[in-house]
Coordinates of C-alpha atoms and ligand atoms in Angstrom, one line a residue:
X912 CA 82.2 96.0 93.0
X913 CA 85.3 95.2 90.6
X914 CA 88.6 93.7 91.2
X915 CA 91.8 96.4 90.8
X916 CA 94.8 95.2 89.0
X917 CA 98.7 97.4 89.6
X918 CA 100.3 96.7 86.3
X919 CA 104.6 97.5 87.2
X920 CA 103.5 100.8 88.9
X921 CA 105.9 103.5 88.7
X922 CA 106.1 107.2 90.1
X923 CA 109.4 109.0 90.6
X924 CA 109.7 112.2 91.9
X925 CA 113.0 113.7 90.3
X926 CA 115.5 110.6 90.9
X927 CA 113.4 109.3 93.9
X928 CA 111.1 106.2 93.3
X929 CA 107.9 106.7 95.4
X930 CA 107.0 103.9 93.9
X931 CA 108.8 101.4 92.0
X932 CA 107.4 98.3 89.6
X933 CA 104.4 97.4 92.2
X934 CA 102.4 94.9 91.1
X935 CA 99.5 93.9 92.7
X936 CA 95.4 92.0 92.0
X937 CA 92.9 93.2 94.7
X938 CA 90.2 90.5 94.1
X939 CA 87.0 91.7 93.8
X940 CA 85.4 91.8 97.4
X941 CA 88.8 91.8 98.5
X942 CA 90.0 93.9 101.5
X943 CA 93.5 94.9 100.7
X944 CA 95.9 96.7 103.4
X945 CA 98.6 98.7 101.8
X946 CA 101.1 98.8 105.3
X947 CA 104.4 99.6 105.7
X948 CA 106.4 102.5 107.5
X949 CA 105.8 106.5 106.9
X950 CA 107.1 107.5 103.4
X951 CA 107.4 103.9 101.7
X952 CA 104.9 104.5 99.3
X953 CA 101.1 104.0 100.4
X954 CA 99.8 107.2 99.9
X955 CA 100.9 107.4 96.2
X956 CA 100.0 104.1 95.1
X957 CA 96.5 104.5 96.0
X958 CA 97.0 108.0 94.5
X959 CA 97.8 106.0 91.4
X960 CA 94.6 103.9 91.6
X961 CA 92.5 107.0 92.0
X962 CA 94.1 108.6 89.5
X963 CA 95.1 111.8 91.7
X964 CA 98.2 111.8 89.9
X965 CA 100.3 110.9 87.0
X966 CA 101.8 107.6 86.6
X967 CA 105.6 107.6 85.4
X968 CA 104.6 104.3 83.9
X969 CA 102.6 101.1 84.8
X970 CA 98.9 100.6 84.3
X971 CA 95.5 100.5 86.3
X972 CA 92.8 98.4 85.7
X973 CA 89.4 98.7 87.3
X974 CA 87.2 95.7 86.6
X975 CA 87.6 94.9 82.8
X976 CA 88.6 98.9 82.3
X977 CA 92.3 100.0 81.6
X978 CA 91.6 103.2 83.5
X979 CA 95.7 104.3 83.5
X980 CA 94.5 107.5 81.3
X981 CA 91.2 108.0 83.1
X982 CA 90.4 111.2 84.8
X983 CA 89.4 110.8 88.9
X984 CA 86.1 111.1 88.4
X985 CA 85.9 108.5 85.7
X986 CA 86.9 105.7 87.2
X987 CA 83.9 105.0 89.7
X988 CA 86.2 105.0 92.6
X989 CA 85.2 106.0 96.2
X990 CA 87.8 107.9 98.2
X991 CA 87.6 108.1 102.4
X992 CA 90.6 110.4 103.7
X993 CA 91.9 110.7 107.3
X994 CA 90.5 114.3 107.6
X995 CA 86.7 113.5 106.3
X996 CA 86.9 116.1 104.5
X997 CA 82.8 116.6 105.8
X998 CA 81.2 120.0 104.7
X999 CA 80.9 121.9 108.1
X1000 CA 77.8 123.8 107.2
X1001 CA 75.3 121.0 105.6
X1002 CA 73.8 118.5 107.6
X1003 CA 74.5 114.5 107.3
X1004 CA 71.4 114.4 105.2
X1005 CA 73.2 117.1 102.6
X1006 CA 76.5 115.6 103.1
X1007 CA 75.6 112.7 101.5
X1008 CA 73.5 113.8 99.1
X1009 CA 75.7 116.6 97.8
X1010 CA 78.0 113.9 95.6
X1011 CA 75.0 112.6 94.0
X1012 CA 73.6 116.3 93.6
X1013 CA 76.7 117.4 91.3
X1014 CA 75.8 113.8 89.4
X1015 CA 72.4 115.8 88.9
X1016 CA 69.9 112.5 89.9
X1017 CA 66.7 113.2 90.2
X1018 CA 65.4 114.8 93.6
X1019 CA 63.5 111.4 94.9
X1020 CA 66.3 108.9 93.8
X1021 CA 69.4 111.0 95.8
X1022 CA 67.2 110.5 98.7
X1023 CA 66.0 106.9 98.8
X1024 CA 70.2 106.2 98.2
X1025 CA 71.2 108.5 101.2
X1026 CA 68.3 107.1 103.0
X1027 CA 70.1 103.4 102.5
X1028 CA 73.0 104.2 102.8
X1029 CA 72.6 106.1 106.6
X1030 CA 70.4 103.1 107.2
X1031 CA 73.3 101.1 106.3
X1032 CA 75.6 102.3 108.1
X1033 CA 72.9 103.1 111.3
X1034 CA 73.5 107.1 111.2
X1035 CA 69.5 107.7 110.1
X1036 CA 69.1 109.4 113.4
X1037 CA 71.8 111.9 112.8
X1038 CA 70.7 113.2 109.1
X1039 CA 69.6 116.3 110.3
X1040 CA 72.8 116.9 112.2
X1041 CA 75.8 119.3 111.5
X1042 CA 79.1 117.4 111.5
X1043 CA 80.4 119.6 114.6
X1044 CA 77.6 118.1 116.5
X1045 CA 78.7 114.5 115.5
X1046 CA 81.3 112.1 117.6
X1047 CA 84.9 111.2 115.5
X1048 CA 83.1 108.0 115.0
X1049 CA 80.1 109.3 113.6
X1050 CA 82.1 111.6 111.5
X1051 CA 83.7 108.7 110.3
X1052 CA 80.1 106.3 109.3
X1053 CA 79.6 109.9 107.4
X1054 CA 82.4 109.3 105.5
X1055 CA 82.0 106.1 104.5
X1056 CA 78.3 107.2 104.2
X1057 CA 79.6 109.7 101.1
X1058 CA 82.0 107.1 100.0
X1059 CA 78.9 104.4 99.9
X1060 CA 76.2 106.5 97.9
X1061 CA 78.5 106.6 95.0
X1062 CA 77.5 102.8 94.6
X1063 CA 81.8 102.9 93.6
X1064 CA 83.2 100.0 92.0
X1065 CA 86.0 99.9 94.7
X1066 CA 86.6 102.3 98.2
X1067 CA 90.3 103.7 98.5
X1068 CA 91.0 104.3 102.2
X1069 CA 93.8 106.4 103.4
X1070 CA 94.4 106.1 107.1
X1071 CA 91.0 106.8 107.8
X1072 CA 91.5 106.2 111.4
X1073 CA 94.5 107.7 112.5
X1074 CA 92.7 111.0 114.1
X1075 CA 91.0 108.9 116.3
X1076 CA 91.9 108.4 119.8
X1077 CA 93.2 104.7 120.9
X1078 CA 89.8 103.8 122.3
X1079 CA 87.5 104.3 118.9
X1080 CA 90.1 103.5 116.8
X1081 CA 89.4 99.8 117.8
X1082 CA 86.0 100.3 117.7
X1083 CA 86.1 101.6 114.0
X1084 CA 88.2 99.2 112.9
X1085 CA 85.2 96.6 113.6
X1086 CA 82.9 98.6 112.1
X1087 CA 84.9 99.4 108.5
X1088 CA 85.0 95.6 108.7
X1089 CA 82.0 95.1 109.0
X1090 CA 80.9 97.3 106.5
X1091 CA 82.9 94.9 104.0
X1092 CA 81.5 92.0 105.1
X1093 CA 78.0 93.5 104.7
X1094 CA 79.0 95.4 101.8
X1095 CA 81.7 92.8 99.9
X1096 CA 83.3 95.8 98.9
X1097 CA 86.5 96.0 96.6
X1098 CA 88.8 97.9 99.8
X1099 CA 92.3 99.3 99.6
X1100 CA 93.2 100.4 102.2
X1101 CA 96.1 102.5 103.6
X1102 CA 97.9 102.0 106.8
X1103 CA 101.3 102.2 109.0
X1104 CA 99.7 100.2 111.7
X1105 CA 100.1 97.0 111.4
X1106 CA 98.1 95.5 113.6
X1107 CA 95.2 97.0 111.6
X1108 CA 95.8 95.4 108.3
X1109 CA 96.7 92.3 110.6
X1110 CA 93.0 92.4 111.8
X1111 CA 91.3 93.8 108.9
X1112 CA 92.7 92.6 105.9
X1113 CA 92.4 89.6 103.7
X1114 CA 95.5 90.1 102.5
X1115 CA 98.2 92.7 103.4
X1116 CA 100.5 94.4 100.9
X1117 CA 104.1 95.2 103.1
X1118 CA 105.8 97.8 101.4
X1119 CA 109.4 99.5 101.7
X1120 CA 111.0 102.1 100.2
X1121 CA 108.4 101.9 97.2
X1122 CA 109.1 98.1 96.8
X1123 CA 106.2 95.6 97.4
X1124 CA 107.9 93.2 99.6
X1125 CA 105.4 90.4 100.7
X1126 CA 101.7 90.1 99.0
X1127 CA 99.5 87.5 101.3
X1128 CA 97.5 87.2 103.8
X1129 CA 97.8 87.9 106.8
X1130 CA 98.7 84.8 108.6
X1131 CA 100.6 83.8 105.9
X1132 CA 102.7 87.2 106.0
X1133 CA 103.1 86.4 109.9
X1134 CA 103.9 82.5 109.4
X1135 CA 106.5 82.8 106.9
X1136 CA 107.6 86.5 106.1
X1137 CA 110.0 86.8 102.7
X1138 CA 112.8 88.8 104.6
X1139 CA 114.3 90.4 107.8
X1140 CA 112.3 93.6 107.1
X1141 CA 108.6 91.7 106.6
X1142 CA 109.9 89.8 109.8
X1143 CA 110.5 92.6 112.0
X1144 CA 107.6 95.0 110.4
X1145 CA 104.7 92.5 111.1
X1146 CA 104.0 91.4 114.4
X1147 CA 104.4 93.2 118.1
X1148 CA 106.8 93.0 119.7
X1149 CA 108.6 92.9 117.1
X1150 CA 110.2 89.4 115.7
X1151 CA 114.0 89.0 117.2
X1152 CA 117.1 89.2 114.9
X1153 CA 119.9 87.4 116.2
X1154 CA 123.1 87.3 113.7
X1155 CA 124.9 83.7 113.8
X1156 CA 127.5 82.4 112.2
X1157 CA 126.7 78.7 110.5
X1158 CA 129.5 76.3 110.5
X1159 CA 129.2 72.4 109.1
X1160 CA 129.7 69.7 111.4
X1161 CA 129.2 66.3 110.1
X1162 CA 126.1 66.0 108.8
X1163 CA 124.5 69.1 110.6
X1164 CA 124.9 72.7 111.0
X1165 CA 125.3 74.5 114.2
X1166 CA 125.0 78.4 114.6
X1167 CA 127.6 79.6 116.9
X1168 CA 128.4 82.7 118.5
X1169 CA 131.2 84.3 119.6
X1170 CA 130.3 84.4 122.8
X1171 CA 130.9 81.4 122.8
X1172 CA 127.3 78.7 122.7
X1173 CA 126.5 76.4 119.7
X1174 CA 122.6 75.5 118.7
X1175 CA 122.5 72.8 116.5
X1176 CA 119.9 72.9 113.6
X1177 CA 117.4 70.0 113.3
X1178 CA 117.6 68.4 110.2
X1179 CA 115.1 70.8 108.8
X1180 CA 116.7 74.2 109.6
X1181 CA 119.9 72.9 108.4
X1182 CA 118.8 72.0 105.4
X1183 CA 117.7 75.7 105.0
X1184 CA 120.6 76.8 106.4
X1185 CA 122.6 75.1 103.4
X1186 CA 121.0 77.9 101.1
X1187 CA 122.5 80.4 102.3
X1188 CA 124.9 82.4 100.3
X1189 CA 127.2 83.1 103.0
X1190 CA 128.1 81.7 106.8
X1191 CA 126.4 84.7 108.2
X1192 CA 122.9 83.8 109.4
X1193 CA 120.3 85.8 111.0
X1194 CA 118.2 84.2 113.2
X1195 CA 114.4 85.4 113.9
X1196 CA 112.3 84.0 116.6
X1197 CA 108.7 85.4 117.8
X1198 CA 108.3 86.3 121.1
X1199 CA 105.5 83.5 121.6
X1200 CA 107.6 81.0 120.2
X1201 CA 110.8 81.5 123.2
X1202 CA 111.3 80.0 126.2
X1203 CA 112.8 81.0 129.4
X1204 CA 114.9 79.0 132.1
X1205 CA 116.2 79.9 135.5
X1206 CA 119.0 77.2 135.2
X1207 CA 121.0 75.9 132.2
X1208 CA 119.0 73.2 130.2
X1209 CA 119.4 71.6 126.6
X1210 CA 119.8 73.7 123.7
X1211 CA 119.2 76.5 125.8
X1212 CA 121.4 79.8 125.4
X1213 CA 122.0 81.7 128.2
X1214 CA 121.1 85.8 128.2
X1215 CA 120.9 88.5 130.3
X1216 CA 117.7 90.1 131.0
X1217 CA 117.4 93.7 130.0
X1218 CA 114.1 94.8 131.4
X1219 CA 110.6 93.2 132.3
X1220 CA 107.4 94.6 131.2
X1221 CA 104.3 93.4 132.4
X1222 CA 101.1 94.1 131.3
X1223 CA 98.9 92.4 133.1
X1224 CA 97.6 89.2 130.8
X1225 CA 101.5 88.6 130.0
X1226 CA 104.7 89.9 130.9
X1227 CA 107.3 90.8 127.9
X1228 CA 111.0 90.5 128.9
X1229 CA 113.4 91.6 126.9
X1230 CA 116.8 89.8 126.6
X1231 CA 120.3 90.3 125.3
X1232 CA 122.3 87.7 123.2
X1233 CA 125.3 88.6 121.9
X1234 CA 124.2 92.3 121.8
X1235 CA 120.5 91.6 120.4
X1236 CA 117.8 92.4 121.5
X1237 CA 115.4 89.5 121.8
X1238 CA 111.8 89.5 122.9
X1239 CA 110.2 87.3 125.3
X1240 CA 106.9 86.2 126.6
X1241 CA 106.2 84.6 129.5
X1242 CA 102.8 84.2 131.8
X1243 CA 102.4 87.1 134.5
X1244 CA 103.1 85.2 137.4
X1245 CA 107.0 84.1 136.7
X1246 CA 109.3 86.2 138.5
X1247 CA 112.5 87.5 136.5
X1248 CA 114.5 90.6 137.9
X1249 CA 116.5 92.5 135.5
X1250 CA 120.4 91.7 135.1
X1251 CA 119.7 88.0 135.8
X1252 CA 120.9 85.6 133.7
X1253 CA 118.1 83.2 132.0
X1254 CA 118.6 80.5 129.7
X1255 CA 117.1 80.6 126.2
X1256 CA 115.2 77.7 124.4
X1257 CA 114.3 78.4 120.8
X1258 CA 111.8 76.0 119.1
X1259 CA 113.0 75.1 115.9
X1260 CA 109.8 74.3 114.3
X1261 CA 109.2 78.2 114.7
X1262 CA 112.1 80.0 114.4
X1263 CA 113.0 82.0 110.9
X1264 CA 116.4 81.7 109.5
X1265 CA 117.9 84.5 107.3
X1266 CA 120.7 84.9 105.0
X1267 CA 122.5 87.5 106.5
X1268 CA 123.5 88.8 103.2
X1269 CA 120.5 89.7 101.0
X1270 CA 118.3 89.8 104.0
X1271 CA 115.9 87.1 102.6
X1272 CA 114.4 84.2 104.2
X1273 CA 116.0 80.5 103.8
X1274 CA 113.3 78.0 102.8
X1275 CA 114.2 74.2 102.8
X1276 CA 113.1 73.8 99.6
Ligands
LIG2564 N1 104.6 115.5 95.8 C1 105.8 114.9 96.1 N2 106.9 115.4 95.7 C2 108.1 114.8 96.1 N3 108.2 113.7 96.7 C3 107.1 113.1 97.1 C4 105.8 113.7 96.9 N4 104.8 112.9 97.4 C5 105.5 111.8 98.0 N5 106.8 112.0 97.8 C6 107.8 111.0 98.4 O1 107.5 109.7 97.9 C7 107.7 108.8 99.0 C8 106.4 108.1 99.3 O2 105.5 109.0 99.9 P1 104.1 108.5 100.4 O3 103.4 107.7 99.3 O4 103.3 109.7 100.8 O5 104.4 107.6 101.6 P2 103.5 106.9 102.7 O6 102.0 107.2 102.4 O7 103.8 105.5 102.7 O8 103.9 107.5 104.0 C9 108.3 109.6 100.1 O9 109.7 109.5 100.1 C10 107.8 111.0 99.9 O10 108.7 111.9 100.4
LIG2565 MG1 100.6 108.2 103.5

C-alpha cells in the first residue's frame, strides 16, 4: 500500500469550483473519509485521485510517484463504486478473475490470487455463483473482492454502501473495516453520512462547497470543530447554534439575549470570547453536554420545549431559545410535555463559542 498526497487540487467546471485548493496526506494504511453534504466535492476529488478526469491544476502523488499526468490504469489504484458495477453473466470466480485476465497473468497465478482474495474476504463458497444469486452484502465482498486482486497501492471508495438497506449497511460498515484492519489498506473513502466516516475513519476530511474545511480525526473533528458548519455537519443531532451578543463587564464577559437572560463566561470562555471580531457570538452546545431543569436554577436559561422524541435508550427534546433550536438529551424516564417551560444549564467546559461573523471557532489561545 502507499500513502496519497492532494497537492492545491483544483477542478472548475466553467466558473464553478468543484473543487478548490484541497490539500490533503492519506498516510499509508490510513482510512480516510471524504464527508460532507451532496455536491460539495467528494465525488470529483477522488475522481482526481483516480485520474477519471482532468485536473484544472494541483498535483497527485501516489507513494513516491507524481501520478497528476498518469492515465487510470497507471496509477495502481483500486476503485469500489456504489453500483458494483459486477458482470451479471460471469460467476464470482470470473468476476474476480476477469481484471487480472485483461493484465494477461498466467492461468494458475489469476487463480491462486482470486482464490486469496475470496478466502479473504470469506465468499470461497460463492465462486461459482452468478451475482443475481448473491445478497447486497455479498455483492458488495465481490466488489471489494475485484478491488483486492488488483494487489492496488490504495482503494478509492465512493459511497459503496448507500444501496444498501439500513440493516446491512451497519453490517458492511464493520466489515469494510475490517478488511482495513486485516488488509492495512491505503482507503479513501467517500461519504455524506457522517456517522460512517465517524465510525470508520481514522481521520475524516469535511468538505463544503469544494473547500476542505477540517482535516482530523474523528474525535478531534467532534471535540473541537474549526467552524459553525464542521459544528453542525458532524455529530447527530446536530450541535445547537445559539446567536448571543457578548458585552464586557468588569473583568468578564456575559452573553446576553434580548430576551432578556445573561450567562456569564468562565474565565476561559471569556478569554475566547475576547477574539472575536465582533459582539455577535454564536453559541454551540452538544446535546450530551445540556442540562434540563423543571424550576429556575443558576446559570440556567429558561426555554420552551418544542417537541419530545424518545427513542427508547434516550429521549431527545428539542427546545427554543430566543428562536433557536437547541437539542437536548435526557434519560427516558424524565417526563417533559411540550410548551413547558424548562430551564437550561450549559456546561462551559463543553460548549463551542463562535464568531458570528466569519463563522469560525474562538480558541483561547
Ligand atoms: N461533469 C460535471 N459538469 C458540471 N458540473 C459538475 C460535473 N460534475 C460535478 N459537477 C459539480 O461539481 C460539484 C461537486 O460535485 P460532486 O463532486 O459530484 O459532489 P459530491 O460527490 O460531494 O456530491 C457540484 O456542484 C456538481 O454539480
Ligand atoms: Mg458524490
Amino acid at each position: 500500500m502507499a500513502r496519497v498526497v492532494l497537492k492545491d487540487v483544483v477542478k472548475t467546471y466553467g466558473s464553478v469550483y468543484a473543487v478548490n485548493r484541497v490539500s490533503l496526506t492519506v498516510e499509508d494504511g490510513e482510512f480516510v473519509a471524504l464527508v460532507g453534504p451532496s455536491g460539495c466535492g467528494k465525488t470529483t476529488t477522488l475522481n482526481l485521485v483516480a485520474g477519471l478526469i482532468p485536473m484544472t491544476s494541483g498535483e497527485v502523488f501516489i507513494g513516491d510517484r507524481d501520478v497528476t499526468d498518469l492515465d487510470p490504469k497507471d496509477r495502481d489504484i483500486a476503485m469500489v463504486f456504489q453500483n458494483y458495477a459486477l458482470y451479471p453473466n460471469k460467476s464470482v470466480f470470473n468476476n474476480l478473475a476477469f481484471p487480472l485476465q485483461m493484465r494477461k497473468l498466467a492461468k494458475d497465478e489469476i487463480d491462486k490470487k482470486v482464490r486469496a482474495a475470496a478466502k479473504t474476504l470469506d465468499i470461497t463458497h460463492l465462486l461459482e455463483r452468478r451475482p443475481r444469486e448473491l445478497s447486497g452484502g455479498q455483492q458488495q465482498r465481490v466488489a471489494l473482492g475485484r478491488a483486492l486482486v488488483r494487489d492496488p497501492r490504495a482503494f478509492l471508495m465512493d459511497e459503496p454502501l448507500s444501496n444498501l438497506d439500513a440493516k446491512l449497511r451497519v453490517q458492511m460498515r464493520t466489515e469494510i473495516k475490517r478488511f482495513h484492519q486485516d488488509l492495512k489498506a491505503t482507503i479513501i473513502y467517500v461519504t455524506h453520512d457522517q456517522l460512517e466516516a465517524v465510525t470508520m475513519a481514522d481521520k475524516m476530511a469535511v468538505m463544503n462547497g469544494g473547500f476542505l474545511q477540517q482535516y482530523d480525526t474523528p474525535a478531534n473533528v467532534f471535540a473541537h470543530p474549526v467552524n459553525m458548519f464542521v459544528a453542525s455537519f458532524i455529530g447527530s443531532p446536530a450541535m445547537s447554534l445559539i446567536p448571543v451578543d457578548a458585552t464586557t463587564r468588569g473583568d468578564a464577559v456575559v452573553l446576553t439575549s434580548p430576551e432578556g437572560w445573561e450567562l456569564p463566561l468562565s474565565a476561559q470562555n471569556t478569554a475566547k470570547a475576547r477574539k472575536s471580531s465582533t459582539s455577535k457570538i454564536v453559541l454551540g452546545a452538544r446535546h450530551s453536554t445540556v442540562r434540563l431543569h423543571h424550576a429556575p436554577a443558576a446559570g440556567a436559561i429558561p426555554a420552551k420545549v418544542y417537541t419530545v422524541e424518545p427513542t427508547g435508550d434516550i429521549t431527545f427534546v428539542q427546545v427554543f431559545i430566543d428562536g433557536a433550536v437547541v437539542n437536548v438529551s435526557v434519560p427516558p424516564n424524565v417526563v417533559i410535555r411540550p410548551d413547558e417551560t424548562v430551564y437550561v444549564e450549559f456546561d462551559q467546559d463543553r460548549i463551542h463559542l463562535f464568531d458570528a461573523e466569519t463563522t469560525n471557532a474562538l480558541a483561547a489561545d
